[in-house]
mmCIF file of C-alpha atoms in Angstrom:
data_model
loop_
_atom_site.group_PDB
_atom_site.id
_atom_site.type_symbol
_atom_site.label_atom_id
_atom_site.label_comp_id
_atom_site.label_asym_id
_atom_site.label_seq_id
_atom_site.Cartn_x
_atom_site.Cartn_y
_atom_site.Cartn_z
ATOM 1 C CA MET A 1 0.099 -0.292 0.081
ATOM 2 C CA THR A 2 1.296 3.132 -0.932
ATOM 3 C CA GLU A 3 -0.212 6.568 0.665
ATOM 4 C CA PRO A 4 0.744 10.176 0.507
ATOM 5 C CA VAL A 5 0.371 11.568 4.109
ATOM 6 C CA GLN A 6 0.764 14.658 5.522
ATOM 7 C CA LEU A 7 2.381 14.761 9.141
ATOM 8 C CA GLY A 8 2.201 17.062 11.998
ATOM 9 C CA SER A 9 0.739 20.798 12.747
ATOM 10 C CA LEU A 10 2.540 21.955 9.311
ATOM 11 C CA ALA A 11 0.999 19.031 7.162
ATOM 12 C CA LEU A 12 4.289 18.116 6.034
ATOM 13 C CA PRO A 13 4.198 16.058 2.664
ATOM 14 C CA GLY A 14 5.285 12.687 3.343
ATOM 15 C CA ASP A 15 4.835 9.184 1.442
ATOM 16 C CA LEU A 16 4.242 5.849 3.241
ATOM 17 C CA VAL A 17 4.720 2.646 1.544
ATOM 18 C CA ILE A 18 3.367 -0.384 3.646
ATOM 19 C CA PRO A 19 4.170 -3.777 2.126
ATOM 20 C CA PRO A 20 2.183 -6.735 3.318
ATOM 21 C CA GLN A 21 2.401 -8.390 6.597
ATOM 22 C CA ALA A 22 4.880 -5.306 7.676
ATOM 23 C CA LEU A 23 7.527 -6.238 10.223
ATOM 24 C CA GLY A 24 8.566 -2.613 11.178
ATOM 25 C CA VAL A 25 8.287 0.690 9.762
ATOM 26 C CA VAL A 26 11.483 2.774 9.009
ATOM 27 C CA MET A 27 11.256 6.636 8.955
ATOM 28 C CA PHE A 28 13.826 8.459 6.784
ATOM 29 C CA VAL A 29 15.169 11.705 8.275
ATOM 30 C CA HIS A 30 16.867 13.318 5.650
ATOM 31 C CA GLY A 31 19.827 15.696 5.735
ATOM 32 C CA SER A 32 20.865 19.259 4.100
ATOM 33 C CA GLY A 33 20.168 19.159 0.455
ATOM 34 C CA SER A 34 18.256 16.185 0.499
ATOM 35 C CA GLY A 35 14.289 15.358 0.388
ATOM 36 C CA ARG A 36 11.709 12.471 0.130
ATOM 37 C CA GLN A 37 12.283 12.851 -3.910
ATOM 38 C CA SER A 38 16.045 11.709 -3.919
ATOM 39 C CA PRO A 39 16.863 8.458 -5.693
ATOM 40 C CA ARG A 40 19.158 7.200 -3.333
ATOM 41 C CA ASN A 41 16.658 7.490 -0.563
ATOM 42 C CA ARG A 42 13.790 6.187 -2.394
ATOM 43 C CA TRP A 43 16.109 3.234 -3.742
ATOM 44 C CA MET A 44 16.956 2.495 -0.214
ATOM 45 C CA ALA A 45 13.256 2.512 0.730
ATOM 46 C CA GLY A 46 12.709 -0.026 -1.946
ATOM 47 C CA GLU A 47 15.265 -2.572 -0.538
ATOM 48 C CA PHE A 48 13.465 -2.064 2.948
ATOM 49 C CA GLN A 49 9.997 -2.707 1.642
ATOM 50 C CA LYS A 50 11.452 -6.004 0.063
ATOM 51 C CA LEU A 51 12.262 -7.247 3.548
ATOM 52 C CA HIS A 52 8.462 -6.314 4.909
ATOM 53 C CA LEU A 53 9.653 -3.017 6.457
ATOM 54 C CA ALA A 54 7.225 -0.222 5.953
ATOM 55 C CA THR A 55 8.683 3.143 4.935
ATOM 56 C CA LEU A 56 7.944 6.588 5.448
ATOM 57 C CA LEU A 57 9.739 9.600 3.524
ATOM 58 C CA PHE A 58 8.777 13.049 4.317
ATOM 59 C CA ASP A 59 10.543 16.474 4.250
ATOM 60 C CA LEU A 60 11.496 17.775 7.881
ATOM 61 C CA LEU A 61 10.729 21.522 6.420
ATOM 62 C CA THR A 62 8.407 23.292 4.030
ATOM 63 C CA GLU A 63 9.891 24.532 0.958
ATOM 64 C CA GLU A 64 10.058 27.990 2.199
ATOM 65 C CA GLU A 65 11.733 26.882 5.441
ATOM 66 C CA ALA A 66 14.345 25.010 3.427
ATOM 67 C CA GLN A 67 15.468 28.068 1.862
ATOM 68 C CA ASP A 68 16.866 29.239 5.020
ATOM 69 C CA ARG A 69 20.256 27.576 5.791
ATOM 70 C CA GLY A 70 20.035 28.482 9.421
ATOM 71 C CA MET A 71 16.599 26.177 9.782
ATOM 72 C CA VAL A 72 18.659 23.506 7.718
ATOM 73 C CA PHE A 73 21.298 23.241 10.533
ATOM 74 C CA ASP A 74 18.390 23.997 13.741
ATOM 75 C CA ILE A 75 19.052 20.052 14.940
ATOM 76 C CA ASP A 76 16.533 21.152 17.861
ATOM 77 C CA LEU A 77 13.867 22.588 15.038
ATOM 78 C CA LEU A 78 14.437 19.315 13.268
ATOM 79 C CA ALA A 79 14.302 17.070 16.253
ATOM 80 C CA GLU A 80 10.669 18.378 17.190
ATOM 81 C CA ARG A 81 10.104 17.567 13.727
ATOM 82 C CA VAL A 82 10.792 14.106 14.069
ATOM 83 C CA VAL A 83 9.199 13.896 17.564
ATOM 84 C CA GLU A 84 6.021 14.903 16.162
ATOM 85 C CA SER A 85 6.341 12.799 13.152
ATOM 86 C CA ILE A 86 7.038 9.754 15.746
ATOM 87 C CA HIS A 87 3.787 10.847 17.630
ATOM 88 C CA TRP A 88 2.178 10.599 14.297
ATOM 89 C CA THR A 89 2.883 7.343 13.540
ATOM 90 C CA GLU A 90 1.714 6.191 17.057
ATOM 91 C CA HIS A 91 -1.924 7.165 15.755
ATOM 92 C CA HIS A 92 -1.869 5.749 12.171
ATOM 93 C CA PRO A 93 -3.963 2.635 12.427
ATOM 94 C CA ASP A 94 -1.197 0.727 10.487
ATOM 95 C CA LEU A 95 1.845 1.808 11.859
ATOM 96 C CA ALA A 96 0.817 1.929 15.874
ATOM 97 C CA LYS A 97 1.885 -1.140 16.792
ATOM 98 C CA LEU A 98 4.807 -1.524 14.711
ATOM 99 C CA ARG A 99 8.295 -1.184 15.815
ATOM 100 C CA LEU A 100 9.928 2.191 14.707
ATOM 101 C CA GLY A 101 13.042 2.696 13.089
ATOM 102 C CA LEU A 102 14.952 6.189 12.310
ATOM 103 C CA PHE A 103 17.424 6.113 9.534
ATOM 104 C CA GLY A 104 19.120 9.528 9.083
ATOM 105 C CA ALA A 105 21.661 11.089 6.731
ATOM 106 C CA SER A 106 23.834 14.074 7.130
ATOM 107 C CA THR A 107 22.348 16.788 9.654
ATOM 108 C CA GLY A 108 18.981 14.486 9.492
ATOM 109 C CA ALA A 109 21.074 11.767 11.809
ATOM 110 C CA ALA A 110 21.735 14.204 14.307
ATOM 111 C CA ALA A 111 18.184 15.096 14.388
ATOM 112 C CA ALA A 112 17.140 11.197 14.197
ATOM 113 C CA LEU A 113 19.559 10.336 17.729
ATOM 114 C CA LYS A 114 17.991 13.738 19.368
ATOM 115 C CA GLY A 115 14.603 12.477 18.330
ATOM 116 C CA ALA A 116 15.381 9.094 19.536
ATOM 117 C CA SER A 117 16.629 10.417 22.926
ATOM 118 C CA LEU A 118 13.524 12.152 23.549
ATOM 119 C CA ARG A 119 11.132 8.951 22.835
ATOM 120 C CA PRO A 120 13.015 5.975 23.806
ATOM 121 C CA ASP A 121 9.393 4.695 24.561
ATOM 122 C CA ARG A 122 8.905 4.328 20.541
ATOM 123 C CA VAL A 123 12.310 4.215 18.811
ATOM 124 C CA ALA A 124 13.402 0.741 18.279
ATOM 125 C CA ALA A 125 17.039 1.264 16.521
ATOM 126 C CA VAL A 126 18.757 4.042 14.450
ATOM 127 C CA VAL A 127 20.753 3.994 11.441
ATOM 128 C CA SER A 128 23.253 6.967 10.440
ATOM 129 C CA ARG A 129 24.389 7.226 6.850
ATOM 130 C CA GLY A 130 27.075 9.681 6.565
ATOM 131 C CA GLY A 131 25.659 11.060 9.361
ATOM 132 C CA ARG A 132 26.867 14.121 11.740
ATOM 133 C CA PRO A 133 25.963 12.767 15.275
ATOM 134 C CA ASP A 134 28.441 15.190 16.621
ATOM 135 C CA LEU A 135 25.666 17.603 16.120
ATOM 136 C CA ALA A 136 23.679 15.926 18.823
ATOM 137 C CA MET A 137 26.625 15.266 20.894
ATOM 138 C CA ASP A 138 24.278 16.719 23.936
ATOM 139 C CA CYS A 139 22.028 13.945 23.914
ATOM 140 C CA LEU A 140 23.778 10.852 22.663
ATOM 141 C CA GLU A 141 24.242 9.347 26.429
ATOM 142 C CA GLN A 142 20.425 9.655 26.816
ATOM 143 C CA VAL A 143 19.835 7.527 23.369
ATOM 144 C CA GLN A 144 18.510 3.942 24.255
ATOM 145 C CA ALA A 145 17.968 2.690 20.827
ATOM 146 C CA PRO A 146 20.537 0.335 19.160
ATOM 147 C CA THR A 147 22.494 2.321 16.914
ATOM 148 C CA LEU A 148 24.503 1.600 13.720
ATOM 149 C CA LEU A 149 26.659 4.513 12.059
ATOM 150 C CA ILE A 150 27.771 3.938 8.407
ATOM 151 C CA VAL A 151 30.488 5.963 6.977
ATOM 152 C CA GLY A 152 32.566 6.004 4.048
ATOM 153 C CA GLY A 153 35.986 5.047 4.549
ATOM 154 C CA LEU A 154 37.300 8.365 2.513
ATOM 155 C CA ASP A 155 35.333 10.554 4.166
ATOM 156 C CA THR A 156 37.852 11.314 6.872
ATOM 157 C CA GLU A 157 36.546 14.014 9.024
ATOM 158 C CA VAL A 158 32.905 12.613 9.304
ATOM 159 C CA LEU A 159 34.421 9.542 10.056
ATOM 160 C CA ALA A 160 36.675 11.006 12.890
ATOM 161 C CA LEU A 161 33.366 12.741 14.348
ATOM 162 C CA ASN A 162 31.654 9.455 14.090
ATOM 163 C CA ARG A 163 34.348 7.803 16.091
ATOM 164 C CA GLN A 164 33.785 10.328 18.779
ATOM 165 C CA ALA A 165 30.372 10.210 18.825
ATOM 166 C CA MET A 166 30.559 6.141 19.333
ATOM 167 C CA ARG A 167 32.320 6.738 22.907
ATOM 168 C CA GLN A 168 29.481 8.801 23.837
ATOM 169 C CA LEU A 169 26.874 6.343 22.993
ATOM 170 C CA HIS A 170 25.897 3.846 25.936
ATOM 171 C CA THR A 171 23.463 1.532 24.151
ATOM 172 C CA PRO A 172 24.327 -1.367 21.563
ATOM 173 C CA LYS A 173 26.198 0.518 18.983
ATOM 174 C CA ARG A 174 28.362 -0.510 15.718
ATOM 175 C CA LEU A 175 30.519 1.446 13.420
ATOM 176 C CA GLU A 176 30.454 0.183 9.612
ATOM 177 C CA VAL A 177 32.999 1.660 7.488
ATOM 178 C CA VAL A 178 32.357 1.471 3.860
ATOM 179 C CA PRO A 179 36.082 1.264 1.883
ATOM 180 C CA GLY A 180 36.602 3.506 -0.916
ATOM 181 C CA ALA A 181 32.982 5.697 -0.235
ATOM 182 C CA GLY A 182 32.972 9.258 -0.036
ATOM 183 C CA HIS A 183 30.193 11.249 1.774
ATOM 184 C CA LEU A 184 27.432 10.757 -0.373
ATOM 185 C CA PHE A 185 28.212 6.870 -1.166
ATOM 186 C CA GLU A 186 28.356 7.625 -5.082
ATOM 187 C CA GLU A 187 31.000 5.041 -5.856
ATOM 188 C CA PRO A 188 29.632 1.692 -7.514
ATOM 189 C CA GLY A 189 28.074 -0.635 -5.075
ATOM 190 C CA ALA A 190 28.864 1.716 -2.099
ATOM 191 C CA LEU A 191 24.895 2.192 -1.440
ATOM 192 C CA GLY A 192 24.331 -1.289 -1.801
ATOM 193 C CA THR A 193 26.442 -1.723 0.770
ATOM 194 C CA VAL A 194 25.301 0.735 2.830
ATOM 195 C CA ALA A 195 21.736 -0.943 2.152
ATOM 196 C CA VAL A 196 23.176 -4.437 3.365
ATOM 197 C CA PHE A 197 24.093 -3.170 6.783
ATOM 198 C CA ALA A 198 21.144 -1.076 7.347
ATOM 199 C CA ALA A 199 18.988 -3.826 6.449
ATOM 200 C CA SER A 200 20.419 -5.725 8.933
ATOM 201 C CA TRP A 201 20.436 -3.695 11.743
ATOM 202 C CA PHE A 202 16.825 -2.738 10.966
ATOM 203 C CA GLU A 203 15.855 -6.801 10.727
ATOM 204 C CA GLN A 204 17.430 -7.497 13.880
ATOM 205 C CA TYR A 205 15.703 -4.763 15.639
ATOM 206 C CA LEU A 206 12.432 -4.558 14.242
ATOM 207 C CA GLY A 207 11.775 -7.427 12.474
ATOM 208 C CA ASN A 208 10.887 -9.171 15.663
ATOM 209 C CA GLY A 209 7.475 -7.620 14.683
ATOM 210 C CA ARG A 210 4.974 -5.707 16.806
ATOM 211 C CA ASP A 211 5.018 -4.024 20.152
ATOM 212 C CA ALA A 212 2.879 -5.224 22.860
#
């Protein structure tokens, strides 16, 4: 089932896909310069759907807000939108009982981690792709959801920041480095490797099905 949705008080546009016998739901939290129409995000969502994971892609900012660079990097604001969207999933009849994972990229990963720290009762797993967890350093110790950080081996500055973040996380965690990949994982096979790592993590922590 594919459903266009509107999330929160701002009616942020989103695309919800629920495969038959869904085992969990993955909410995409996009970074700066990306959005729900990104071919990379849509391809990744398709890979998750093959594993019976529902996917929710939406834009954290309105079109007007996205033009304001200050708002693009306002992690507190983005995290508020994530929390509001998490609340939305709890009231959707097909999602309320499914375990929720957050899939964040770039600055969106920081918003996802902050959202997870604020809603430990709802978020069951977090995956960061080329993320900036350092932008949420003040709340990493409060994250309870098992967290996977995926970074390109050539993305040396971001890799160093992720290693620093690993020391602040006190939950089941892992850092996966994709050899020969840059920040956007545009190299042949790189995004496929990300998909394998992320899907395995979500299967492990969401795949047991429904919450009580």
